[in-house]
mmCIF file of C-alpha atoms and ligand atoms in Angstrom:
data_model
loop_
_atom_site.group_PDB
_atom_site.id
_atom_site.type_symbol
_atom_site.label_atom_id
_atom_site.label_comp_id
_atom_site.label_asym_id
_atom_site.label_seq_id
_atom_site.Cartn_x
_atom_site.Cartn_y
_atom_site.Cartn_z
ATOM 1 C CA MET A 1 -49.681 101.424 22.183
ATOM 2 C CA LEU A 2 -46.247 101.851 20.709
ATOM 3 C CA GLU A 3 -45.116 103.948 23.643
ATOM 4 C CA HIS A 4 -45.005 100.748 25.681
ATOM 5 C CA LEU A 5 -42.235 99.317 23.555
ATOM 6 C CA SER A 6 -38.717 99.209 24.876
ATOM 7 C CA ALA A 7 -35.631 98.962 22.696
ATOM 8 C CA GLN A 8 -34.633 95.410 21.798
ATOM 9 C CA PRO A 9 -31.079 94.114 22.068
ATOM 10 C CA LYS A 10 -29.064 94.766 18.921
ATOM 11 C CA ASP A 11 -27.711 91.838 16.978
ATOM 12 C CA LYS A 12 -23.983 92.284 17.221
ATOM 13 C CA ILE A 13 -23.248 90.960 13.686
ATOM 14 C CA LEU A 14 -25.798 93.263 12.066
ATOM 15 C CA ALA A 15 -24.661 96.217 14.224
ATOM 16 C CA LEU A 16 -21.118 95.651 13.015
ATOM 17 C CA MET A 17 -22.336 95.700 9.379
ATOM 18 C CA ALA A 18 -23.856 99.118 9.925
ATOM 19 C CA ALA A 19 -20.685 100.455 11.653
ATOM 20 C CA TYR A 20 -18.541 99.230 8.764
ATOM 21 C CA ARG A 21 -20.792 100.956 6.215
ATOM 22 C CA ALA A 22 -20.544 104.215 8.147
ATOM 23 C CA ASP A 23 -16.719 104.124 8.320
ATOM 24 C CA THR A 24 -15.367 106.515 5.652
ATOM 25 C CA ARG A 25 -11.754 105.175 5.631
ATOM 26 C CA ASP A 26 -10.966 103.637 2.260
ATOM 27 C CA THR A 27 -8.480 101.255 3.905
ATOM 28 C CA LYS A 28 -11.213 99.595 6.035
ATOM 29 C CA VAL A 29 -11.423 95.818 5.972
ATOM 30 C CA ASP A 30 -14.712 93.967 6.539
ATOM 31 C CA LEU A 31 -14.249 90.638 8.370
ATOM 32 C CA GLY A 32 -17.731 90.875 9.907
ATOM 33 C CA VAL A 33 -20.915 89.324 8.588
ATOM 34 C CA GLY A 34 -20.659 85.790 7.133
ATOM 35 C CA VAL A 35 -21.040 86.569 3.495
ATOM 36 C CA TYR A 36 -18.566 85.176 0.920
ATOM 37 C CA LYS A 37 -16.591 87.688 -1.073
ATOM 38 C CA ASP A 38 -14.217 87.098 -3.925
ATOM 39 C CA ALA A 39 -10.781 88.704 -4.259
ATOM 40 C CA SER A 40 -12.364 91.907 -5.589
ATOM 41 C CA GLY A 41 -14.676 92.175 -2.588
ATOM 42 C CA THR A 42 -17.834 91.264 -4.422
ATOM 43 C CA THR A 43 -20.374 88.549 -3.557
ATOM 44 C CA PRO A 44 -20.990 87.056 -6.988
ATOM 45 C CA VAL A 45 -24.138 85.371 -8.209
ATOM 46 C CA MET A 46 -22.931 81.859 -8.953
ATOM 47 C CA ARG A 47 -22.944 80.791 -12.638
ATOM 48 C CA ALA A 48 -25.330 77.898 -12.079
ATOM 49 C CA VAL A 49 -27.661 80.160 -10.115
ATOM 50 C CA LYS A 50 -27.824 82.646 -12.989
ATOM 51 C CA ALA A 51 -28.438 79.866 -15.487
ATOM 52 C CA ALA A 52 -31.175 78.338 -13.329
ATOM 53 C CA GLU A 53 -32.804 81.691 -12.859
ATOM 54 C CA GLN A 54 -32.790 82.284 -16.541
ATOM 55 C CA ARG A 55 -34.404 78.914 -17.102
ATOM 56 C CA LEU A 56 -37.149 79.821 -14.592
ATOM 57 C CA VAL A 57 -37.808 83.125 -16.266
ATOM 58 C CA ASP A 58 -38.134 81.359 -19.611
ATOM 59 C CA GLN A 59 -40.120 78.354 -18.474
ATOM 60 C CA GLN A 60 -42.049 79.104 -15.333
ATOM 61 C CA ASP A 61 -45.688 79.509 -16.184
ATOM 62 C CA THR A 62 -47.221 80.231 -12.793
ATOM 63 C CA LYS A 63 -46.500 81.946 -9.500
ATOM 64 C CA ALA A 64 -49.445 80.323 -7.749
ATOM 65 C CA TYR A 65 -48.926 78.975 -4.230
ATOM 66 C CA THR A 66 -46.847 75.862 -3.633
ATOM 67 C CA GLY A 67 -47.715 73.524 -0.748
ATOM 68 C CA LEU A 68 -47.285 74.682 2.869
ATOM 69 C CA ALA A 69 -44.195 72.533 3.122
ATOM 70 C CA GLY A 70 -42.785 74.024 -0.149
ATOM 71 C CA ASP A 71 -42.108 72.139 -3.330
ATOM 72 C CA PRO A 72 -41.593 68.410 -2.564
ATOM 73 C CA ALA A 73 -38.891 68.230 -5.200
ATOM 74 C CA PHE A 74 -36.865 70.811 -3.123
ATOM 75 C CA SER A 75 -37.207 68.638 -0.011
ATOM 76 C CA ASP A 76 -36.130 65.550 -1.917
ATOM 77 C CA ALA A 77 -33.087 67.294 -3.510
ATOM 78 C CA MET A 78 -31.969 68.836 -0.200
ATOM 79 C CA ILE A 79 -32.439 65.659 1.786
ATOM 80 C CA ASP A 80 -30.299 63.941 -0.759
ATOM 81 C CA LEU A 81 -27.592 66.662 -0.645
ATOM 82 C CA VAL A 82 -27.420 66.735 3.149
ATOM 83 C CA LEU A 83 -28.136 63.101 4.094
ATOM 84 C CA ASP A 84 -27.169 61.182 0.968
ATOM 85 C CA GLY A 85 -29.344 58.205 1.862
ATOM 86 C CA ALA A 86 -28.186 57.881 5.460
ATOM 87 C CA VAL A 87 -31.790 57.636 6.668
ATOM 88 C CA GLU A 88 -34.842 55.997 4.968
ATOM 89 C CA ARG A 89 -36.785 58.664 3.106
ATOM 90 C CA ASP A 90 -40.061 57.640 4.745
ATOM 91 C CA ARG A 91 -38.695 58.611 8.138
ATOM 92 C CA ILE A 92 -37.968 62.238 7.178
ATOM 93 C CA ALA A 93 -40.453 65.065 7.513
ATOM 94 C CA ALA A 94 -39.327 68.324 5.857
ATOM 95 C CA VAL A 95 -40.468 71.895 5.205
ATOM 96 C CA ALA A 96 -38.976 74.648 3.208
ATOM 97 C CA THR A 97 -38.273 77.708 5.330
ATOM 98 C CA PRO A 98 -37.135 81.335 4.858
ATOM 99 C CA GLY A 99 -33.414 80.652 5.082
ATOM 100 C CA GLY A 100 -31.490 78.666 7.694
ATOM 101 C CA THR A 101 -32.682 81.041 10.407
ATOM 102 C CA GLY A 102 -36.276 80.222 9.466
ATOM 103 C CA ALA A 103 -35.433 76.536 9.817
ATOM 104 C CA ILE A 104 -33.939 77.101 13.249
ATOM 105 C CA ARG A 105 -37.003 79.083 14.308
ATOM 106 C CA GLN A 106 -39.353 76.341 13.107
ATOM 107 C CA ALA A 107 -37.306 73.698 14.795
ATOM 108 C CA LEU A 108 -37.534 75.560 18.083
ATOM 109 C CA GLU A 109 -41.293 76.023 17.650
ATOM 110 C CA LEU A 110 -41.571 72.273 17.033
ATOM 111 C CA ILE A 111 -39.551 71.631 20.227
ATOM 112 C CA LYS A 112 -41.958 73.878 22.134
ATOM 113 C CA LEU A 113 -44.824 71.731 20.915
ATOM 114 C CA ALA A 114 -43.177 68.338 21.399
ATOM 115 C CA ALA A 115 -40.992 68.866 24.440
ATOM 116 C CA PRO A 116 -42.033 72.070 26.273
ATOM 117 C CA GLY A 117 -39.968 71.279 29.351
ATOM 118 C CA ALA A 118 -36.748 70.317 27.563
ATOM 119 C CA THR A 119 -33.528 72.315 27.752
ATOM 120 C CA VAL A 120 -31.738 73.218 24.547
ATOM 121 C CA TRP A 121 -27.933 72.924 24.946
ATOM 122 C CA LEU A 122 -25.800 75.345 22.992
ATOM 123 C CA SER A 123 -22.069 75.379 22.387
ATOM 124 C CA ASP A 124 -20.179 78.196 24.097
ATOM 125 C CA PRO A 125 -19.707 80.149 21.947
ATOM 126 C CA THR A 126 -22.319 79.762 19.200
ATOM 127 C CA TRP A 127 -23.988 81.897 16.522
ATOM 128 C CA PRO A 128 -25.559 84.725 18.564
ATOM 129 C CA ASN A 129 -28.969 84.329 16.945
ATOM 130 C CA HIS A 130 -29.310 80.812 18.484
ATOM 131 C CA PRO A 131 -29.590 82.059 22.108
ATOM 132 C CA SER A 132 -31.466 85.140 20.991
ATOM 133 C CA ILE A 133 -34.336 83.205 19.339
ATOM 134 C CA ILE A 134 -34.342 80.664 22.197
ATOM 135 C CA LYS A 135 -34.728 83.413 24.750
ATOM 136 C CA TYR A 136 -37.401 85.142 22.681
ATOM 137 C CA LEU A 137 -39.411 81.915 22.581
ATOM 138 C CA GLY A 138 -39.049 81.365 26.317
ATOM 139 C CA ILE A 139 -37.291 78.058 25.878
ATOM 140 C CA LYS A 140 -34.827 76.876 28.568
ATOM 141 C CA SER A 141 -31.208 76.707 27.526
ATOM 142 C CA GLN A 142 -27.798 75.804 28.872
ATOM 143 C CA THR A 143 -24.319 75.955 27.347
ATOM 144 C CA TYR A 144 -21.628 73.380 27.004
ATOM 145 C CA ARG A 145 -17.927 74.158 26.749
ATOM 146 C CA TYR A 146 -16.720 73.960 23.145
ATOM 147 C CA PHE A 147 -13.610 76.080 22.561
ATOM 148 C CA ASN A 148 -10.190 75.890 24.161
ATOM 149 C CA ALA A 149 -8.961 79.517 24.135
ATOM 150 C CA GLU A 150 -5.333 78.423 24.487
ATOM 151 C CA THR A 151 -5.131 75.943 21.614
ATOM 152 C CA ARG A 152 -8.016 77.490 19.625
ATOM 153 C CA SER A 153 -9.282 73.998 19.041
ATOM 154 C CA VAL A 154 -12.306 72.097 20.395
ATOM 155 C CA ASP A 155 -12.348 71.633 24.158
ATOM 156 C CA TYR A 156 -13.478 68.065 23.758
ATOM 157 C CA VAL A 157 -13.046 67.038 27.410
ATOM 158 C CA GLY A 158 -14.924 70.115 28.586
ATOM 159 C CA MET A 159 -17.672 69.451 25.997
ATOM 160 C CA LEU A 160 -18.197 65.836 27.074
ATOM 161 C CA THR A 161 -18.074 66.826 30.774
ATOM 162 C CA ASP A 162 -20.737 69.457 30.343
ATOM 163 C CA LEU A 163 -22.922 67.291 28.113
ATOM 164 C CA GLY A 164 -22.776 64.686 30.878
ATOM 165 C CA ALA A 165 -25.450 66.786 32.645
ATOM 166 C CA VAL A 166 -27.917 66.517 29.726
ATOM 167 C CA LEU A 167 -31.283 65.068 30.841
ATOM 168 C CA PRO A 168 -33.330 62.549 28.823
ATOM 169 C CA GLY A 169 -35.231 64.362 26.103
ATOM 170 C CA ASP A 170 -33.032 67.443 26.175
ATOM 171 C CA ILE A 171 -32.053 68.934 22.826
ATOM 172 C CA VAL A 172 -28.354 69.378 21.940
ATOM 173 C CA LEU A 173 -27.595 71.863 19.206
ATOM 174 C CA LEU A 174 -24.518 70.947 17.165
ATOM 175 C CA HIS A 175 -22.975 72.666 14.106
ATOM 176 C CA GLY A 176 -22.818 70.064 11.355
ATOM 177 C CA CYS A 177 -19.614 71.539 9.933
ATOM 178 C CA CYS A 178 -17.671 74.851 9.819
ATOM 179 C CA HIS A 179 -18.494 75.860 13.410
ATOM 180 C CA ASN A 180 -19.701 79.431 13.704
ATOM 181 C CA PRO A 181 -17.999 81.465 15.216
ATOM 182 C CA THR A 182 -14.927 79.402 16.123
ATOM 183 C CA GLY A 183 -13.936 77.542 12.896
ATOM 184 C CA ALA A 184 -12.820 74.665 15.184
ATOM 185 C CA ASN A 185 -14.473 71.346 14.444
ATOM 186 C CA LEU A 186 -14.841 67.910 15.958
ATOM 187 C CA THR A 187 -12.829 65.131 14.376
ATOM 188 C CA VAL A 188 -14.676 61.988 13.225
ATOM 189 C CA PRO A 189 -13.734 59.980 16.358
ATOM 190 C CA GLN A 190 -14.842 62.920 18.482
ATOM 191 C CA TRP A 191 -18.207 62.991 16.698
ATOM 192 C CA LYS A 192 -18.530 59.288 17.493
ATOM 193 C CA GLY A 193 -17.837 60.033 21.145
ATOM 194 C CA VAL A 194 -20.492 62.783 21.233
ATOM 195 C CA ILE A 195 -23.010 60.463 19.525
ATOM 196 C CA ASP A 196 -22.337 57.683 22.091
ATOM 197 C CA LEU A 197 -22.799 60.109 24.989
ATOM 198 C CA LEU A 198 -25.972 61.653 23.602
ATOM 199 C CA LYS A 199 -27.444 58.193 23.003
ATOM 200 C CA GLU A 200 -26.590 57.208 26.557
ATOM 201 C CA LYS A 201 -28.328 60.349 27.743
ATOM 202 C CA SER A 202 -31.426 59.813 25.467
ATOM 203 C CA ALA A 203 -30.909 63.342 24.090
ATOM 204 C CA VAL A 204 -32.224 64.598 20.803
ATOM 205 C CA PRO A 205 -29.572 66.081 18.481
ATOM 206 C CA PHE A 206 -30.392 69.251 16.535
ATOM 207 C CA ILE A 207 -27.957 70.006 13.766
ATOM 208 C CA ASP A 208 -27.455 73.415 12.229
ATOM 209 C CA ILE A 209 -25.723 72.979 8.883
ATOM 210 C CA ALA A 210 -25.249 76.350 7.160
ATOM 211 C CA TYR A 211 -21.890 75.884 5.428
ATOM 212 C CA GLN A 212 -21.895 72.571 3.707
ATOM 213 C CA GLY A 213 -19.168 72.714 1.011
ATOM 214 C CA PHE A 214 -17.173 75.487 2.698
ATOM 215 C CA GLY A 215 -14.981 73.270 4.874
ATOM 216 C CA ASP A 216 -13.594 69.993 3.522
ATOM 217 C CA GLY A 217 -15.973 69.583 0.529
ATOM 218 C CA LEU A 218 -19.681 68.805 0.109
ATOM 219 C CA ASP A 219 -19.496 65.144 1.115
ATOM 220 C CA LYS A 220 -17.022 65.397 4.005
ATOM 221 C CA ASP A 221 -18.954 68.393 5.417
ATOM 222 C CA GLY A 222 -22.144 66.279 5.399
ATOM 223 C CA ALA A 223 -20.455 63.257 7.040
ATOM 224 C CA ALA A 224 -21.130 64.173 10.675
ATOM 225 C CA THR A 225 -24.718 65.117 10.039
ATOM 226 C CA ARG A 226 -25.230 61.759 8.290
ATOM 227 C CA MET A 227 -23.567 59.916 11.144
ATOM 228 C CA VAL A 228 -25.843 61.618 13.703
ATOM 229 C CA ALA A 229 -28.941 61.222 11.556
ATOM 230 C CA SER A 230 -28.478 57.459 11.263
ATOM 231 C CA SER A 231 -27.780 56.962 14.988
ATOM 232 C CA PHE A 232 -30.964 58.299 16.652
ATOM 233 C CA ASP A 233 -34.768 57.794 16.385
ATOM 234 C CA ASN A 234 -35.254 61.555 16.362
ATOM 235 C CA VAL A 235 -32.974 64.283 14.955
ATOM 236 C CA LEU A 236 -33.716 67.836 13.781
ATOM 237 C CA ILE A 237 -31.664 69.342 10.949
ATOM 238 C CA ALA A 238 -31.740 72.962 9.911
ATOM 239 C CA ALA A 239 -29.933 73.494 6.590
ATOM 240 C CA SER A 240 -29.259 76.712 4.723
ATOM 241 C CA CYS A 241 -28.685 77.351 1.024
ATOM 242 C CA SER A 242 -27.652 80.943 1.640
ATOM 243 C CA LYS A 243 -23.925 80.356 1.569
ATOM 244 C CA ASN A 244 -23.240 77.334 -0.592
ATOM 245 C CA PHE A 245 -25.553 78.639 -3.311
ATOM 246 C CA GLY A 246 -24.743 82.259 -2.588
ATOM 247 C CA ILE A 247 -28.488 83.120 -2.521
ATOM 248 C CA TYR A 248 -28.452 84.947 0.811
ATOM 249 C CA ARG A 249 -31.364 87.349 0.119
ATOM 250 C CA GLU A 250 -33.577 84.710 -1.470
ATOM 251 C CA ARG A 251 -34.131 83.180 2.037
ATOM 252 C CA THR A 252 -33.811 79.525 1.182
ATOM 253 C CA GLY A 253 -33.590 76.868 3.845
ATOM 254 C CA ILE A 254 -35.107 73.591 5.017
ATOM 255 C CA LEU A 255 -35.960 71.962 8.288
ATOM 256 C CA MET A 256 -35.843 68.143 8.415
ATOM 257 C CA ALA A 257 -37.289 66.157 11.299
ATOM 258 C CA ILE A 258 -36.128 62.541 11.393
ATOM 259 C CA ALA A 259 -38.778 60.329 12.961
ATOM 260 C CA LYS A 260 -38.767 56.824 14.378
ATOM 261 C CA ASP A 261 -41.022 55.424 11.647
ATOM 262 C CA ALA A 262 -43.332 56.476 8.847
ATOM 263 C CA ASP A 263 -46.362 57.129 11.144
ATOM 264 C CA GLN A 264 -44.328 59.379 13.342
ATOM 265 C CA ARG A 265 -43.015 61.113 10.286
ATOM 266 C CA ASP A 266 -46.558 61.849 9.103
ATOM 267 C CA LEU A 267 -47.410 63.450 12.424
ATOM 268 C CA ALA A 268 -44.210 65.502 12.404
ATOM 269 C CA GLN A 269 -44.908 66.564 8.783
ATOM 270 C CA GLN A 270 -48.440 67.644 9.719
ATOM 271 C CA ASN A 271 -47.035 69.710 12.635
ATOM 272 C CA LEU A 272 -44.298 71.320 10.529
ATOM 273 C CA SER A 273 -46.800 72.353 7.849
ATOM 274 C CA PHE A 274 -49.058 73.769 10.594
ATOM 275 C CA LEU A 275 -46.101 75.800 11.999
ATOM 276 C CA ASN A 276 -45.336 77.204 8.578
ATOM 277 C CA ARG A 277 -49.011 78.248 8.180
ATOM 278 C CA GLN A 278 -48.974 79.979 11.574
ATOM 279 C CA ASN A 279 -45.764 81.847 11.030
ATOM 280 C CA PHE A 280 -45.724 82.821 7.372
ATOM 281 C CA SER A 281 -48.002 80.484 5.481
ATOM 282 C CA PHE A 282 -46.203 79.373 2.301
ATOM 283 C CA PRO A 283 -42.379 79.431 2.325
ATOM 284 C CA PRO A 284 -40.447 81.478 -0.274
ATOM 285 C CA ASP A 285 -40.161 79.552 -3.527
ATOM 286 C CA HIS A 286 -37.779 81.287 -5.902
ATOM 287 C CA GLY A 287 -34.505 80.298 -4.214
ATOM 288 C CA ALA A 288 -35.805 76.804 -3.497
ATOM 289 C CA ARG A 289 -36.681 76.296 -7.171
ATOM 290 C CA VAL A 290 -33.290 77.577 -8.285
ATOM 291 C CA VAL A 291 -31.594 75.091 -5.908
ATOM 292 C CA THR A 292 -33.824 72.205 -7.139
ATOM 293 C CA THR A 293 -33.110 73.082 -10.806
ATOM 294 C CA ILE A 294 -29.348 73.002 -10.111
ATOM 295 C CA LEU A 295 -29.337 69.866 -8.029
ATOM 296 C CA ASN A 296 -31.516 67.904 -10.542
ATOM 297 C CA ASP A 297 -29.638 68.953 -13.703
ATOM 298 C CA PRO A 298 -26.304 67.133 -14.133
ATOM 299 C CA GLU A 299 -24.610 69.979 -16.026
ATOM 300 C CA LEU A 300 -25.733 72.776 -13.711
ATOM 301 C CA ARG A 301 -24.890 70.670 -10.709
ATOM 302 C CA ALA A 302 -21.388 69.927 -11.972
ATOM 303 C CA ASP A 303 -20.783 73.669 -12.634
ATOM 304 C CA TRP A 304 -22.156 74.617 -9.201
ATOM 305 C CA GLU A 305 -19.986 72.028 -7.466
ATOM 306 C CA ALA A 306 -16.910 73.260 -9.453
ATOM 307 C CA GLU A 307 -17.577 76.914 -8.443
ATOM 308 C CA LEU A 308 -18.197 76.000 -4.843
ATOM 309 C CA GLU A 309 -14.950 74.074 -4.797
ATOM 310 C CA GLU A 310 -13.131 77.184 -6.128
ATOM 311 C CA VAL A 311 -14.696 79.241 -3.276
ATOM 312 C CA ARG A 312 -13.685 76.621 -0.695
ATOM 313 C CA LEU A 313 -10.120 76.297 -1.944
ATOM 314 C CA GLY A 314 -9.789 80.091 -2.135
ATOM 315 C CA MET A 315 -10.697 80.381 1.540
ATOM 316 C CA LEU A 316 -8.279 77.648 2.451
ATOM 317 C CA ASP A 317 -5.574 79.413 0.605
ATOM 318 C CA LEU A 318 -6.296 82.669 2.455
ATOM 319 C CA ARG A 319 -6.077 80.742 5.755
ATOM 320 C CA LYS A 320 -2.666 79.365 4.782
ATOM 321 C CA GLN A 321 -1.374 82.781 3.650
ATOM 322 C CA LEU A 322 -2.509 84.471 6.872
ATOM 323 C CA SER A 323 -1.123 81.805 9.155
ATOM 324 C CA SER A 324 2.250 81.781 7.366
ATOM 325 C CA GLU A 325 2.478 85.601 7.428
ATOM 326 C CA LEU A 326 1.735 85.557 11.139
ATOM 327 C CA ARG A 327 4.284 82.756 11.643
ATOM 328 C CA ARG A 328 6.879 84.978 9.968
ATOM 329 C CA LEU A 329 5.989 88.128 11.891
ATOM 330 C CA SER A 330 5.552 86.485 15.293
ATOM 331 C CA ASN A 331 8.423 84.024 14.871
ATOM 332 C CA SER A 332 6.178 81.430 16.375
ATOM 333 C CA ASP A 333 3.546 78.860 15.537
ATOM 334 C CA ARG A 334 0.907 80.548 17.676
ATOM 335 C CA PHE A 335 -1.316 81.269 14.696
ATOM 336 C CA ASP A 336 -1.062 77.960 12.938
ATOM 337 C CA PHE A 337 -4.634 77.205 14.076
ATOM 338 C CA LEU A 338 -5.871 79.566 11.388
ATOM 339 C CA ALA A 339 -4.818 77.033 8.723
ATOM 340 C CA ASP A 340 -6.417 74.158 10.690
ATOM 341 C CA HIS A 341 -9.807 75.808 11.126
ATOM 342 C CA ARG A 342 -12.465 75.228 8.492
ATOM 343 C CA GLY A 343 -15.267 77.283 6.972
ATOM 344 C CA MET A 344 -15.730 81.030 6.739
ATOM 345 C CA PHE A 345 -14.784 81.856 10.287
ATOM 346 C CA SER A 346 -11.942 81.664 12.768
ATOM 347 C CA LEU A 347 -12.081 82.873 16.284
ATOM 348 C CA LEU A 348 -8.815 84.782 16.857
ATOM 349 C CA GLY A 349 -9.314 84.301 20.614
ATOM 350 C CA THR A 350 -8.511 87.801 21.756
ATOM 351 C CA SER A 351 -10.198 90.332 24.061
ATOM 352 C CA PRO A 352 -12.949 92.824 22.991
ATOM 353 C CA ASP A 353 -10.466 95.621 23.778
ATOM 354 C CA LYS A 354 -8.032 94.350 21.177
ATOM 355 C CA VAL A 355 -10.851 93.865 18.666
ATOM 356 C CA GLU A 356 -11.864 97.475 19.246
ATOM 357 C CA LYS A 357 -8.235 98.577 18.885
ATOM 358 C CA LEU A 358 -8.002 96.803 15.501
ATOM 359 C CA ARG A 359 -11.125 98.631 14.382
ATOM 360 C CA ALA A 360 -10.173 102.050 15.740
ATOM 361 C CA ASP A 361 -6.475 102.024 14.665
ATOM 362 C CA HIS A 362 -6.656 99.959 11.463
ATOM 363 C CA GLY A 363 -10.261 99.992 10.248
ATOM 364 C CA ILE A 364 -10.342 96.179 10.653
ATOM 365 C CA TYR A 365 -13.887 95.031 11.502
ATOM 366 C CA MET A 366 -14.369 91.695 13.199
ATOM 367 C CA VAL A 367 -17.129 90.623 15.570
ATOM 368 C CA GLY A 368 -16.503 91.596 19.220
ATOM 369 C CA ASP A 369 -15.755 88.015 20.239
ATOM 370 C CA SER A 370 -12.820 88.195 17.707
ATOM 371 C CA ARG A 371 -14.567 86.211 14.977
ATOM 372 C CA MET A 372 -13.019 86.886 11.570
ATOM 373 C CA ASN A 373 -14.701 86.179 8.254
ATOM 374 C CA ILE A 374 -11.701 84.775 6.295
ATOM 375 C CA ALA A 375 -13.445 85.357 2.986
ATOM 376 C CA GLY A 376 -13.247 89.139 3.700
ATOM 377 C CA LEU A 377 -9.465 88.966 3.105
ATOM 378 C CA ASN A 378 -7.391 89.168 -0.058
ATOM 379 C CA ALA A 379 -3.663 89.173 -0.967
ATOM 380 C CA ASP A 380 -3.441 92.914 -0.210
ATOM 381 C CA THR A 381 -5.183 92.909 3.175
ATOM 382 C CA ILE A 382 -3.566 89.787 4.587
ATOM 383 C CA PRO A 383 -0.196 91.521 5.403
ATOM 384 C CA VAL A 384 -2.137 94.549 6.783
ATOM 385 C CA LEU A 385 -4.194 92.306 9.085
ATOM 386 C CA ALA A 386 -1.222 90.244 10.167
ATOM 387 C CA GLN A 387 0.816 93.301 11.095
ATOM 388 C CA ALA A 388 -2.157 94.807 12.879
ATOM 389 C CA ILE A 389 -2.640 91.607 14.926
ATOM 390 C CA ILE A 390 0.980 91.752 15.978
ATOM 391 C CA ASP A 391 0.848 95.509 16.729
ATOM 392 C CA ALA A 392 -2.235 95.043 18.873
ATOM 393 C CA GLY A 393 -0.402 92.449 20.925
ATOM 394 C CA VAL A 394 -2.782 89.555 20.184
HETATM 395 C C1 LMR B 1 -23.136 85.237 10.230
HETATM 396 O O1 LMR B 1 -23.000 84.464 11.194
HETATM 397 O O2 LMR B 1 -22.501 86.250 10.044
HETATM 398 C C2 LMR B 1 -24.200 84.910 9.178
HETATM 399 O O3 LMR B 1 -24.814 83.688 9.493
HETATM 400 C C3 LMR B 1 -25.109 86.012 8.912
HETATM 401 C C4 LMR B 1 -26.093 86.236 9.982
HETATM 402 O O4 LMR B 1 -27.275 86.278 9.653
HETATM 403 O O5 LMR B 1 -25.675 86.483 11.169
#
């Protein structure tokens, strides 16, 4: 049987992780996979996470199954964190999932059940796993322009033009904040314009929000998702706790499906639980319980928010340092966009050849489309990267 297999396409982010590990140069710089690192290069366990885990070890008296949708307290806490009351609770179906990727996968499975003929529209570019899962599931997809390679900001006119071709019932995938890979984000008026257009087209928005708290703060990063959620009868939202709680390997995420009314919600909820059962049965619980413990305990929550804010401000500071170093070296404002972008990533906007040159000559690892993980930098590597960017003729 197994001889009939053929090799599957490699995920370019994970392939880059492996290449970085295999590089023996001690000057190598990892700007690849989207994992937060502090100035010493470690990905710390957040203080509130440690404390919540300790509490669980001390107090948890069973590891018996939860419900198929996960612990309802996790859903409540996450719905509150992401939507902050923007939509009536009895219109929201939700299931815990293995990470944000699990939520995306379950959302696409739900789309297959509810709208098998619909096209899913993706920003160009987007996180590579979006088109990969869509293709694997045999769902139709199209792209809309998103990034202006000249200005390294959102190509808003191109985006609206392309979304003008959306058909009624099509799904439009949007990044709630901190766009991956570009780092370029819609302004509030631009979000309003997109919402108006999608309403006119009778489209269904699907929000991927994996970096809430990494851009402009927890509340501001949730604002666009809340605006979308309160503007449509149906919205899908895949949220991840990997980054903002730093619990990557615990696989903690949630899929929310906003329904027109409570009856429709019940039907969506039953379908989501069914899909969990088909794919993995009960969702992972440990990370979800840690998150719930933190969000429901005022002290732990305050400490988590404070540490997340330190992480966010640290990344903003790295952005400012890199753009000002490049301003100095290039004698131009060409790289000012780095300070304007938000989240973990910025798309440098250069060719794969130059990305390869940066890797070969300087041991600087970024994804082939020139996506850099800003959190991979520190005060020592910023001047090295800036000089390398200039030397490579970016
Ligand atoms: C990334 O974009 O680097 C992260 O979301 C990690 C991943 O799974 O690709």
